[in-house]
mmCIF file of C-alpha atoms and ligand atoms in Angstrom:
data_model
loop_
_atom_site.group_PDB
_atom_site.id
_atom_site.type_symbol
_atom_site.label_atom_id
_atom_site.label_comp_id
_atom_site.label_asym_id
_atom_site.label_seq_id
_atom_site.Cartn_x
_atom_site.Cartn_y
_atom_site.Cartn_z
ATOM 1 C CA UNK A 1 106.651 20.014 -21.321
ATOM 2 C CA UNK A 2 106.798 23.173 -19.623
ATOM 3 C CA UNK A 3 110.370 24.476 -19.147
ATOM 4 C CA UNK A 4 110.965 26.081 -15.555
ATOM 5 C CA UNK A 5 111.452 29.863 -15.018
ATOM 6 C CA UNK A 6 114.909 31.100 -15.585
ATOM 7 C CA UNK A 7 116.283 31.876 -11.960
ATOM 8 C CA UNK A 8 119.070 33.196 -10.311
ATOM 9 C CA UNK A 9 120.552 33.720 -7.098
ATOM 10 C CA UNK A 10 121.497 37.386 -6.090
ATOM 11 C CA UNK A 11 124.350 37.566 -3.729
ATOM 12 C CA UNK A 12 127.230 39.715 -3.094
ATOM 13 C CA UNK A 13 126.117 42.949 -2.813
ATOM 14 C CA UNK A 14 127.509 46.711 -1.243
ATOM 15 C CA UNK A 15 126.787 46.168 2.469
ATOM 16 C CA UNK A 16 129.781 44.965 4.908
ATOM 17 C CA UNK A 17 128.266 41.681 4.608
ATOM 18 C CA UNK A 18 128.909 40.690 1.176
ATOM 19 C CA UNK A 19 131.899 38.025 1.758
ATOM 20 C CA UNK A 20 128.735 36.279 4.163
ATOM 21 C CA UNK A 21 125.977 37.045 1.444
ATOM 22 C CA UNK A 22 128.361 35.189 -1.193
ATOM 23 C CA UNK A 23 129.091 32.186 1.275
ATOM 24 C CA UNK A 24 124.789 32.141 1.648
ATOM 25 C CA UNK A 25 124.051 32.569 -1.816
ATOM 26 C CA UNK A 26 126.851 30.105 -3.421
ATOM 27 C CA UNK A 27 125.592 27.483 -1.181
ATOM 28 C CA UNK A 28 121.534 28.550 -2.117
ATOM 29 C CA UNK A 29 122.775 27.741 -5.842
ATOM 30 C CA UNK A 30 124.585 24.390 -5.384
ATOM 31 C CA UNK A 31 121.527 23.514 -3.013
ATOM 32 C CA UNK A 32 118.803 24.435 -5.589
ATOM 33 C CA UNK A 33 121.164 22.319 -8.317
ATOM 34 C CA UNK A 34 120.771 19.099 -6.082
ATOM 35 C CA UNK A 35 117.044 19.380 -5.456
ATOM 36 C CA UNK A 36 117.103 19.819 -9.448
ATOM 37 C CA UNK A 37 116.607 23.228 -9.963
ATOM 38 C CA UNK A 38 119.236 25.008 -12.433
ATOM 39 C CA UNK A 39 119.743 28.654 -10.934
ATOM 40 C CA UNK A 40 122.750 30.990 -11.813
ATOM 41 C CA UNK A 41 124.162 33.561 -9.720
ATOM 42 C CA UNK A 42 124.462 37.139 -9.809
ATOM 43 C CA UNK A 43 126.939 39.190 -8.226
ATOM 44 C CA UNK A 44 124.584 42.629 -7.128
ATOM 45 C CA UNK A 45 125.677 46.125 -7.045
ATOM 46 C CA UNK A 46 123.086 48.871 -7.149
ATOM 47 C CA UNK A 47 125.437 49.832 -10.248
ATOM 48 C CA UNK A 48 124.856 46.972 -12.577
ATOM 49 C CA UNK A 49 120.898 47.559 -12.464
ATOM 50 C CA UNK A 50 120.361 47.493 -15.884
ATOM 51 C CA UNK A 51 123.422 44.856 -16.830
ATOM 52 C CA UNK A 52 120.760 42.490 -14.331
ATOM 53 C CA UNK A 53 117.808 43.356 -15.849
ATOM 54 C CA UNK A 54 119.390 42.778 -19.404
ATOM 55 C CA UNK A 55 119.765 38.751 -18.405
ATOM 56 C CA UNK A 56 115.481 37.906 -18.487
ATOM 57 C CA UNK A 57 115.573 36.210 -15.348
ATOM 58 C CA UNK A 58 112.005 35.126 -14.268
ATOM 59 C CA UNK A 59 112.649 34.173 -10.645
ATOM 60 C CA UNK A 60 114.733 35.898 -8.295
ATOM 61 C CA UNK A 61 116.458 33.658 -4.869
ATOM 62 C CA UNK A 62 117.353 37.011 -2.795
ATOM 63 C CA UNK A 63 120.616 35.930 -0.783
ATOM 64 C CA UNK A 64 121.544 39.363 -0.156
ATOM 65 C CA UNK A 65 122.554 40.343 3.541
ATOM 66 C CA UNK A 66 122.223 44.426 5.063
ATOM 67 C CA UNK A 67 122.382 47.183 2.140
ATOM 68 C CA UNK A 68 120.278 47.412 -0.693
ATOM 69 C CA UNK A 69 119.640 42.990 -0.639
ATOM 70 C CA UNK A 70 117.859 44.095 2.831
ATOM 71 C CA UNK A 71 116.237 47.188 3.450
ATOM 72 C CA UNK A 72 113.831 46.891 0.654
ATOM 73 C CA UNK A 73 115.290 48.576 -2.232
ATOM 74 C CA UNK A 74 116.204 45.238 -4.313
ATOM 75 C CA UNK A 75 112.677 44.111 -3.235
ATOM 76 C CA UNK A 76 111.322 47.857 -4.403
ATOM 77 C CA UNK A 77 113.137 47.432 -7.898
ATOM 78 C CA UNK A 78 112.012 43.583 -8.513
ATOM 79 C CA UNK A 79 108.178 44.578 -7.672
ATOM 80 C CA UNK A 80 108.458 47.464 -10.273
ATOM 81 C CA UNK A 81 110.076 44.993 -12.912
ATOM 82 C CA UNK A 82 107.281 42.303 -12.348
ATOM 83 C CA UNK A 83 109.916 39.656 -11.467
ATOM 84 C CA UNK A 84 108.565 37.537 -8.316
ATOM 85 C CA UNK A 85 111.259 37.310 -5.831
ATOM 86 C CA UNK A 86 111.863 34.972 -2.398
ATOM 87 C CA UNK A 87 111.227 36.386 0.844
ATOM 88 C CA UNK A 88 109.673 39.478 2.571
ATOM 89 C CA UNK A 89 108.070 42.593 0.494
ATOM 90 C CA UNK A 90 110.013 45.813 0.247
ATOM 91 C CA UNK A 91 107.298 47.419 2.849
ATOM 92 C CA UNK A 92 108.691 44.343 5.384
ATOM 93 C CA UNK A 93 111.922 44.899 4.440
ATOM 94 C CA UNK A 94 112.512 48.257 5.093
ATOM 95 C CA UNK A 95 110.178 48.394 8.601
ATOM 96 C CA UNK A 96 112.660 45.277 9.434
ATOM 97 C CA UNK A 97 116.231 46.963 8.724
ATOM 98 C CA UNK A 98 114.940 49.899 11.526
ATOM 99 C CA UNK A 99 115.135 47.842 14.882
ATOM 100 C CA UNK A 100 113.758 50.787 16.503
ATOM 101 C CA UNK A 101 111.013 51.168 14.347
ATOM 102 C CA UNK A 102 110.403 47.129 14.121
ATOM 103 C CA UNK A 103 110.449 47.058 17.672
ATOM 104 C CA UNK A 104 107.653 49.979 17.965
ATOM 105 C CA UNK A 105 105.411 48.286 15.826
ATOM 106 C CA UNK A 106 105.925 44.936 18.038
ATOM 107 C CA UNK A 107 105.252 46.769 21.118
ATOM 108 C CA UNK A 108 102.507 48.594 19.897
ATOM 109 C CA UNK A 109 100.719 45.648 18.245
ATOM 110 C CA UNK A 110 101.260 43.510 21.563
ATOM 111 C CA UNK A 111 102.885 41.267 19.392
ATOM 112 C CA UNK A 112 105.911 40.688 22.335
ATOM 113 C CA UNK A 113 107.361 42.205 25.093
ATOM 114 C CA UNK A 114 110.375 44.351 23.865
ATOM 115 C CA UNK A 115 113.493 46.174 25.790
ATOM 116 C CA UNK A 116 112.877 49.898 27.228
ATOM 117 C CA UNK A 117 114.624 51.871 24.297
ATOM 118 C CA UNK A 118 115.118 55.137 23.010
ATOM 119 C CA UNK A 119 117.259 56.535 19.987
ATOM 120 C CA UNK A 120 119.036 60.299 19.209
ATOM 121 C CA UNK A 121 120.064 60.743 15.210
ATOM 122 C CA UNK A 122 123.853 60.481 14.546
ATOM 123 C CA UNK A 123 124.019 64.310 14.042
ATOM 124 C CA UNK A 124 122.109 64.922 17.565
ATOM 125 C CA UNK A 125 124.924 62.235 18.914
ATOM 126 C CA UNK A 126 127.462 63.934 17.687
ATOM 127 C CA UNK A 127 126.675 67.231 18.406
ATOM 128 C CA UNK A 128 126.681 66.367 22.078
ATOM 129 C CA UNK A 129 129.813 64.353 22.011
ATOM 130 C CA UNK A 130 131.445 68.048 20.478
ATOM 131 C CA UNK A 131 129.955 69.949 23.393
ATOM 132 C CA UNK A 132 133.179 68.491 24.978
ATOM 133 C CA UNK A 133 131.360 67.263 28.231
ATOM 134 C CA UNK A 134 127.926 65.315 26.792
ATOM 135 C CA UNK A 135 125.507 64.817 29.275
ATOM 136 C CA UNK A 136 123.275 61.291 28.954
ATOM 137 C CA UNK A 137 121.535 61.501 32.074
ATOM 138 C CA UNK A 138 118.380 61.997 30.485
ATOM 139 C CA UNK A 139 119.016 58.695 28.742
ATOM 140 C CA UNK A 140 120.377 56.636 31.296
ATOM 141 C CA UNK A 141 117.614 57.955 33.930
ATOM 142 C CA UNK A 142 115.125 56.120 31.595
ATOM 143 C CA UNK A 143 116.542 52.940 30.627
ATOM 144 C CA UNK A 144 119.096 52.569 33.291
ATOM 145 C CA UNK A 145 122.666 51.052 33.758
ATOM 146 C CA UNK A 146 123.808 48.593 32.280
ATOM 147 C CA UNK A 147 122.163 49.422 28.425
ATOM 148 C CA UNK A 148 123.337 48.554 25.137
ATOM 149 C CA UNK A 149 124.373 51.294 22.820
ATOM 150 C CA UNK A 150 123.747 49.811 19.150
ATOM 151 C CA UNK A 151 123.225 51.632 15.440
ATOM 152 C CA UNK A 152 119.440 50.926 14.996
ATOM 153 C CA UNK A 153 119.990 50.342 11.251
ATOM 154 C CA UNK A 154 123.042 47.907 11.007
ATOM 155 C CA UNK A 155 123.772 44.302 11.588
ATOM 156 C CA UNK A 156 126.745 41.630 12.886
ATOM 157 C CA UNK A 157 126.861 43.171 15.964
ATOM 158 C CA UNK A 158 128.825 46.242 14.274
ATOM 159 C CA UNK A 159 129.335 49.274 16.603
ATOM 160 C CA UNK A 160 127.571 47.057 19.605
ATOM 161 C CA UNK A 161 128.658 48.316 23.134
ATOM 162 C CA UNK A 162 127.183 47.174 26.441
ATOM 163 C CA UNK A 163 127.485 49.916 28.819
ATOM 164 C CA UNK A 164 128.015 49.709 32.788
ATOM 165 C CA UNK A 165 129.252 52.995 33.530
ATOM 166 C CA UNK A 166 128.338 56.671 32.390
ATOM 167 C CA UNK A 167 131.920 57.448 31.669
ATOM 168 C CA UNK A 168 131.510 54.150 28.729
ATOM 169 C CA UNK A 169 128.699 56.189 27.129
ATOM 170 C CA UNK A 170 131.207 58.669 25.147
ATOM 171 C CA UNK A 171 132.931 55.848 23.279
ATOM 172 C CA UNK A 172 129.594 53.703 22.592
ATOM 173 C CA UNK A 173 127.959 56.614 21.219
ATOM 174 C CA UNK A 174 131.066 57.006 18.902
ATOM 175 C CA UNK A 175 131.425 53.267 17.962
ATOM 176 C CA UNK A 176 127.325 52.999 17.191
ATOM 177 C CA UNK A 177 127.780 56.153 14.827
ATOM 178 C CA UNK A 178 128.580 54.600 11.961
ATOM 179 C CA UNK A 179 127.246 56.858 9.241
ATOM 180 C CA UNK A 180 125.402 60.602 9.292
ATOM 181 C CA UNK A 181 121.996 58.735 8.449
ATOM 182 C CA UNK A 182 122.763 55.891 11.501
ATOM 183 C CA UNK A 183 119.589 55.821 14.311
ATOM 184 C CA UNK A 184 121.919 55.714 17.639
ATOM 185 C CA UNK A 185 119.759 53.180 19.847
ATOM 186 C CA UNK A 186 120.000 52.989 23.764
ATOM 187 C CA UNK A 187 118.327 49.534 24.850
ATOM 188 C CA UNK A 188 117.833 48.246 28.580
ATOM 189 C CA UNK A 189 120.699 45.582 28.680
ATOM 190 C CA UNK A 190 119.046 42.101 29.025
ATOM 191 C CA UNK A 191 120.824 39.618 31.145
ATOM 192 C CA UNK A 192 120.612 36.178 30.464
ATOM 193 C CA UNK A 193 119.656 34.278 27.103
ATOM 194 C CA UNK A 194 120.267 34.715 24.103
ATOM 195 C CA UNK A 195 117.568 33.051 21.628
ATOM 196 C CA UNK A 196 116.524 33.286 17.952
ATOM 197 C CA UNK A 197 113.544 31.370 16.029
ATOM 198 C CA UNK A 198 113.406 30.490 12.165
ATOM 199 C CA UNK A 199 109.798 30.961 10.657
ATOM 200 C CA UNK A 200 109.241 29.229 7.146
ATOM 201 C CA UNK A 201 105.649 31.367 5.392
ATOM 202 C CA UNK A 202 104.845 32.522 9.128
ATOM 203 C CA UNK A 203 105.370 29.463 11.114
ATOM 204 C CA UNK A 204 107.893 28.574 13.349
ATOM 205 C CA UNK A 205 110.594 25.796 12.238
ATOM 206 C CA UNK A 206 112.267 26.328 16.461
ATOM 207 C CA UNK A 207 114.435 27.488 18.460
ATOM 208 C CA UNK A 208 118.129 28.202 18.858
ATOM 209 C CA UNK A 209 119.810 28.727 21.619
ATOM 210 C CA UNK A 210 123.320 30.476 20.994
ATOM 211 C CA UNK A 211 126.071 30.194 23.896
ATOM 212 C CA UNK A 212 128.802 32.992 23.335
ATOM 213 C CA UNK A 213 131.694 32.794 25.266
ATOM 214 C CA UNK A 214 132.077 36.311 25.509
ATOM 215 C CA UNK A 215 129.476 38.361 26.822
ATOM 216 C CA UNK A 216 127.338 38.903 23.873
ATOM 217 C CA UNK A 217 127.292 37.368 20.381
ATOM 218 C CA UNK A 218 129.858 39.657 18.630
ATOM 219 C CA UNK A 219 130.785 39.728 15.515
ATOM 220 C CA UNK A 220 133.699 37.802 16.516
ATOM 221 C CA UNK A 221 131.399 35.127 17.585
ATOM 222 C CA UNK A 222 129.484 35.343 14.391
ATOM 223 C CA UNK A 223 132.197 34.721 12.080
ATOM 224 C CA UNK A 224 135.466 34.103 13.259
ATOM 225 C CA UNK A 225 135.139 31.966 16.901
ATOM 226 C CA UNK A 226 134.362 28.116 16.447
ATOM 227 C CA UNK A 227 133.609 27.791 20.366
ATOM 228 C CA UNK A 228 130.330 29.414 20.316
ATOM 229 C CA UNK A 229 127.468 26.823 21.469
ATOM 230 C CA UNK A 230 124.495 25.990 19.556
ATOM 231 C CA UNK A 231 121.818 24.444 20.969
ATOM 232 C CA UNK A 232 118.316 23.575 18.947
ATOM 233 C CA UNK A 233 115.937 22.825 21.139
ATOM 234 C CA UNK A 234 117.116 24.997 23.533
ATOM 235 C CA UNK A 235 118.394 23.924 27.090
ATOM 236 C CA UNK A 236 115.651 26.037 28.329
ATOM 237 C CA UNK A 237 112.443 22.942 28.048
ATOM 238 C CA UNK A 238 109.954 22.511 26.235
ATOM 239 C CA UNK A 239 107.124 24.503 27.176
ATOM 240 C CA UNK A 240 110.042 27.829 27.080
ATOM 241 C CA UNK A 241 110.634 27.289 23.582
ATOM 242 C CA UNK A 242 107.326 26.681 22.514
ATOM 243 C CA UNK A 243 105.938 29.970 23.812
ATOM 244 C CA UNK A 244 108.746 31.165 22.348
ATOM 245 C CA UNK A 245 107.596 30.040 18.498
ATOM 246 C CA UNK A 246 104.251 31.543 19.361
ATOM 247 C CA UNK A 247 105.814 34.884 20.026
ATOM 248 C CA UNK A 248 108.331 34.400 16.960
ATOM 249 C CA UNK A 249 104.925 34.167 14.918
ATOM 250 C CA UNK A 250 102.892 36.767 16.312
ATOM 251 C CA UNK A 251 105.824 39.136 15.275
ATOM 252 C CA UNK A 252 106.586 37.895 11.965
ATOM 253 C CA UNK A 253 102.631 38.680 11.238
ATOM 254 C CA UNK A 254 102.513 41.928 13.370
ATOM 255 C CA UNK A 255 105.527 43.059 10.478
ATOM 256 C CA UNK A 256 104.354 40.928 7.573
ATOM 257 C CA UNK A 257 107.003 38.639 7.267
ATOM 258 C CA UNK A 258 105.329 35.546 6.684
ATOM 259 C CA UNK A 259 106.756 34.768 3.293
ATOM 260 C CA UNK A 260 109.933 32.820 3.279
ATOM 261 C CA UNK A 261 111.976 31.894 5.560
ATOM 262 C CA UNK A 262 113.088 34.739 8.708
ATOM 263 C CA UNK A 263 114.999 34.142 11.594
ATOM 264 C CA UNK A 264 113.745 36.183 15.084
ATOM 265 C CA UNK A 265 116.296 37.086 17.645
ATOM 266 C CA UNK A 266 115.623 36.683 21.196
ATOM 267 C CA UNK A 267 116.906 37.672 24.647
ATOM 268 C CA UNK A 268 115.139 35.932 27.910
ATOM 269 C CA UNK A 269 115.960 37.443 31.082
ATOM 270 C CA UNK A 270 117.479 34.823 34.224
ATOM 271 C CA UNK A 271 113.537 34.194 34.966
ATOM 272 C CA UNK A 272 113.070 33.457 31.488
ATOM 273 C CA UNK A 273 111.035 36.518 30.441
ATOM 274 C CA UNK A 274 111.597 36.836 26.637
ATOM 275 C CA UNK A 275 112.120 40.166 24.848
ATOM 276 C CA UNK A 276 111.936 40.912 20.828
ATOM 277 C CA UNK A 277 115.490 41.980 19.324
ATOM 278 C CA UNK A 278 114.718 42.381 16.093
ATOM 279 C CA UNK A 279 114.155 40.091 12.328
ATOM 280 C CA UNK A 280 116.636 39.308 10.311
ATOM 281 C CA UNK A 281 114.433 39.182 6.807
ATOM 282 C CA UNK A 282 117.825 37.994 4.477
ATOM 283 C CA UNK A 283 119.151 35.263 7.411
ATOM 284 C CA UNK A 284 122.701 33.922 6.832
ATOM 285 C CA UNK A 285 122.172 30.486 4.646
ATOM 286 C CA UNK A 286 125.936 29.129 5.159
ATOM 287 C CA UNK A 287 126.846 25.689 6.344
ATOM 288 C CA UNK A 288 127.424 27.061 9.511
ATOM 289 C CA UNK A 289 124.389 29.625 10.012
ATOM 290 C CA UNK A 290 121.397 28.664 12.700
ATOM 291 C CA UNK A 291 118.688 29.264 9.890
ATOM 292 C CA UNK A 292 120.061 25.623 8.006
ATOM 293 C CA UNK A 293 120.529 23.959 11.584
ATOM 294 C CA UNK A 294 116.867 24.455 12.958
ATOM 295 C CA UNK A 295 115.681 23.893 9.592
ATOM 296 C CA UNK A 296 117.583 20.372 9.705
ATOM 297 C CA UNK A 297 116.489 19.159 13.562
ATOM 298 C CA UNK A 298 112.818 20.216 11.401
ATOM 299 C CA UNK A 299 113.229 17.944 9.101
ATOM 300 C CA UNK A 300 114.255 19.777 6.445
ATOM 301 C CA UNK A 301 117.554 19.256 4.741
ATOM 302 C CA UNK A 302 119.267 22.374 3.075
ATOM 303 C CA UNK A 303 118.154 21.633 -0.935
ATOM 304 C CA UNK A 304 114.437 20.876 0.371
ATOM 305 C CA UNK A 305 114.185 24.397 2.513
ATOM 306 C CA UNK A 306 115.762 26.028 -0.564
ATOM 307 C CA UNK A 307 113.199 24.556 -2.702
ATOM 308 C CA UNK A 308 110.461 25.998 -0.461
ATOM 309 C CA UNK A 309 111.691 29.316 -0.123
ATOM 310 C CA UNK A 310 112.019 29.932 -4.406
ATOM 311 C CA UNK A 311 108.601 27.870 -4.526
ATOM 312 C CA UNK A 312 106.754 30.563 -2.128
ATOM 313 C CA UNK A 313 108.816 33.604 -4.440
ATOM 314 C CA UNK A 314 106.121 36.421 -6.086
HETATM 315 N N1 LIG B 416 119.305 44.829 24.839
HETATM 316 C C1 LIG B 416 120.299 43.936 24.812
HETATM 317 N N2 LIG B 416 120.656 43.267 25.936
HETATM 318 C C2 LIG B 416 121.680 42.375 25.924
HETATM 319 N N3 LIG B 416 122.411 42.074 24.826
HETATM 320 C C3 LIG B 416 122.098 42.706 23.663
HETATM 321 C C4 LIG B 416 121.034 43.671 23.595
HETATM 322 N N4 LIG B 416 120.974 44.138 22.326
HETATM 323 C C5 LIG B 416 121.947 43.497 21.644
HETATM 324 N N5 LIG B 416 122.617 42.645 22.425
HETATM 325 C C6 LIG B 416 123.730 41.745 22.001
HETATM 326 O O1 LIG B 416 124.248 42.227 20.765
HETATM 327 C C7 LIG B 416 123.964 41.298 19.693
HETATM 328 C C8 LIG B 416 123.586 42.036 18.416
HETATM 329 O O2 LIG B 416 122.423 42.811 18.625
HETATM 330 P P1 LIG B 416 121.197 42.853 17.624
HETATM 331 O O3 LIG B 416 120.248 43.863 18.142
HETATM 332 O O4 LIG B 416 120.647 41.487 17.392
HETATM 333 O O5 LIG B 416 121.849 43.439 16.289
HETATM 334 P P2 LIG B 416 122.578 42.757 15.022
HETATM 335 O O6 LIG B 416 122.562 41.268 15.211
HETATM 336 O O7 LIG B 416 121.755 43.181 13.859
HETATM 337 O O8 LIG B 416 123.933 43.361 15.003
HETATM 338 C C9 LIG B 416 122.847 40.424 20.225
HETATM 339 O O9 LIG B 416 122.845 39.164 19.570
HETATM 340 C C10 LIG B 416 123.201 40.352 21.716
HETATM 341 O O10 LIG B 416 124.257 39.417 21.950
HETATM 342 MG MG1 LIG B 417 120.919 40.062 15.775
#
C-alpha cells in the first residue's frame, strides 16, 4: 500500500486578511479530514521559511488570502523547493494581485470588456495632494464622474471610495494610498450589478449574484453585515449568466488561471453589459464565502471541492 503525501494546509499569513485566511484554511483541513484525507495546518509568516520547510511536507493546500499567500511569492518559494502546491502559478499570481495590470491583459487579449481606468503611483498621488490645491481634471476628463478611486494592489474593499464630486477626489486619493508601493487606480464607476463566477481547472462552476445593501460590497458587507443577498443563479436569467461563465473562462485562460479553483468578480451595467473587476486567485473558503455556495448549487459539497482542488496541486 502506498501511503499518501504528507500535506498541509497554509493559512494565516502577514496580509490584513489573516483572521479570514485562518477561518478558510481551518475549514479546508476539517473538510479534507472528512473526505479522508489527513492534512495539518501551518500558520505562515514569511519569517518561519525555513521552520516550514524543516516539516517534509509533500503537498501544499494554499489557503492564504492578499500578502505573500497571494501575489506569488509563497507560490515562487514552493516551485523552487519542488513541493507541488494547489492553485494558480506564481506568474498568475502575481499578474492577478495588480488589478490594473490583470485588467490590461484582459482588455488587450479581448478576453472581456473592462472599466475605462487609469492609475498614478502613491508617491505621484501624494505629491499632488502636498501641492495644497491637486488638480484631477486630467483624470476625471477621461473616465468621468462618478469613478471609483481603489489601491490597484489590495483587497476587501480596503481604501474603496466611489466618487461623485471633484471636491471627494482629495480624500479618495488619501484613503486608496495605503502604502508607498500602492498603484492608486481611477475606474469608470459601474452602475448596476454586482456579479462574480467560480472556475474549478478553467471552467465555470456559476454565478453569484451579491445584493449589498449599501452601495457597494464593502468590507462591512464582506465580513461583518448578515443582510447582504446572495443569489446563485443570478436573478438576472439564464442566458445572462451563461455568457457570463463564458467570459469568466476566457479570462481565467487569457491570465492562466485554470488550475484550481478562482472566483471572477463582475459588474453589469442597468442594460446588463458586463465588465471584468478583477480574480481573486486565493478565494475566501469559509462557511459563509460565495466560492463554497456556487460550488454546492454545482453539485459539489465542501470536502469533495476540497478534494479536487489538492488533487489538481503541482
Ligand atoms: N468600477 C467600479 N464600479 C462600481 N463599483 C465598484 C467598481 N470597482 C469596485 N467597486 C465596488 O468595490 C468593491 C471592491 O472592488 P474590487 O475591485 O473587487 O476590489 P477588492 O474586492 O479586491 O477590494 C466591488 O465589489 C464593488 O462593490
Ligand atoms: Mg473584489
Amino acid at each position: 500500500m502506498t501511503s499518501s503525501p504528507k500535506t498541509v494546509v497554509l493559512l494565516g499569513g502577514e496580509s490584513e486578511e489573516r483572521e479570514i485566511s485562518i477561518q478558510s484554511g481551518t475549514a479546508i483541513a476539517n473538510a479534507l479530514s472528512q473526505a479522508g484525507i489527513e492534512a495539518e495546518t501551518f500558520d505562515w509568516d514569511p519569517s518561519r521559511m525555513r521552520d516550514f520547510l524543516s516539516h517534509g511536507y509533500e503537498r501544499v493546500f494554499i489557503a492564504l488570502h492578499g500578502g505573500s499567500g497571494e501575489n506569488g511569492t509563497v507560490q515562487a518559494m514552493l516551485d523552487l523547493a519542488g513541493i507541488p502546491y494547489t492553485g494558480v502559478g506564481m506568474r498568475a499570481a502575481s499578474v492577478c494581485m495588480d488589478k490594473f495590470l490583470s485588467k490590461d491583459i484582459v482588455r488587450a487579449r479581448g478576453a472581456a470588456p473592462v472599466p475605462e481606468c487609469m492609475t498614478l503611483s502613491v508617491p505621484d498621488a501624494v505629491s499632488r495632494l502636498e501641492s495644497g490645491h491637486a488638480d484631477w481634471s486630467d483624470i476625471i476628463d477621461k473616465i468621468g464622474l462618478p469613478m471609483v478611486v481603489k489601491p490597484a494592489r489590495n483587497g476587501s474593499s480596503v481604501g474603496v471610495t466611489i466618487v461623485d464630486t471633484a471636491s471627494q477626489m482629495d480624500d479618495a486619493v488619501r484613503s486608496a494610498s495605503l502604502s508607498p508601493d500602492e498603484i492608486v487606480m481611477f475606474e469608470q464607476y459601474i452602475c448596476g450589478h454586482e456579479l462574480t463566477v467560480a472556475t474549478l481547472n478553467g471552467k465555470a462552476l456559476g454565478v453569484c449574484q451579491i445584493i449589498p445593501k449599501n452601495r457597494f460590497y464593502d468590507y462591512d458587507a464582506k465580513y461583518n453585515r448578515s443582510d447582504t443577498q446572495y443569489l446563485t443563479p443570478s436573478s438576472l436569467g439564464a442566458d445572462f449568466d451563461a455568457k457570463l461563465c463564458r467570459l469568466a473562462e476566457a479570462v481565467v485562460q487569457a491570465l492562466d488561471c485554470t488550475s484550481g479553483v478562482v472566483r471572477i468578480d463582475f459588474l453589469a451595467d442597468r442594460d446588463l453589459n458586463p465588465y471584468f473587476l478583477e480574480v481573486n486567485t486565493v478565494p475566501g473558503m469559509t462557511s459563509h464565502s460565495l466560492v463554497p455556495k456556487i460550488a454546492a448549487k454545482a453539485g459539489y459539497d465542501f470536502p469533495k471541492l476540497c478534494s479536487m482542488i489538492l488533487d489538481m496541486a503541482h
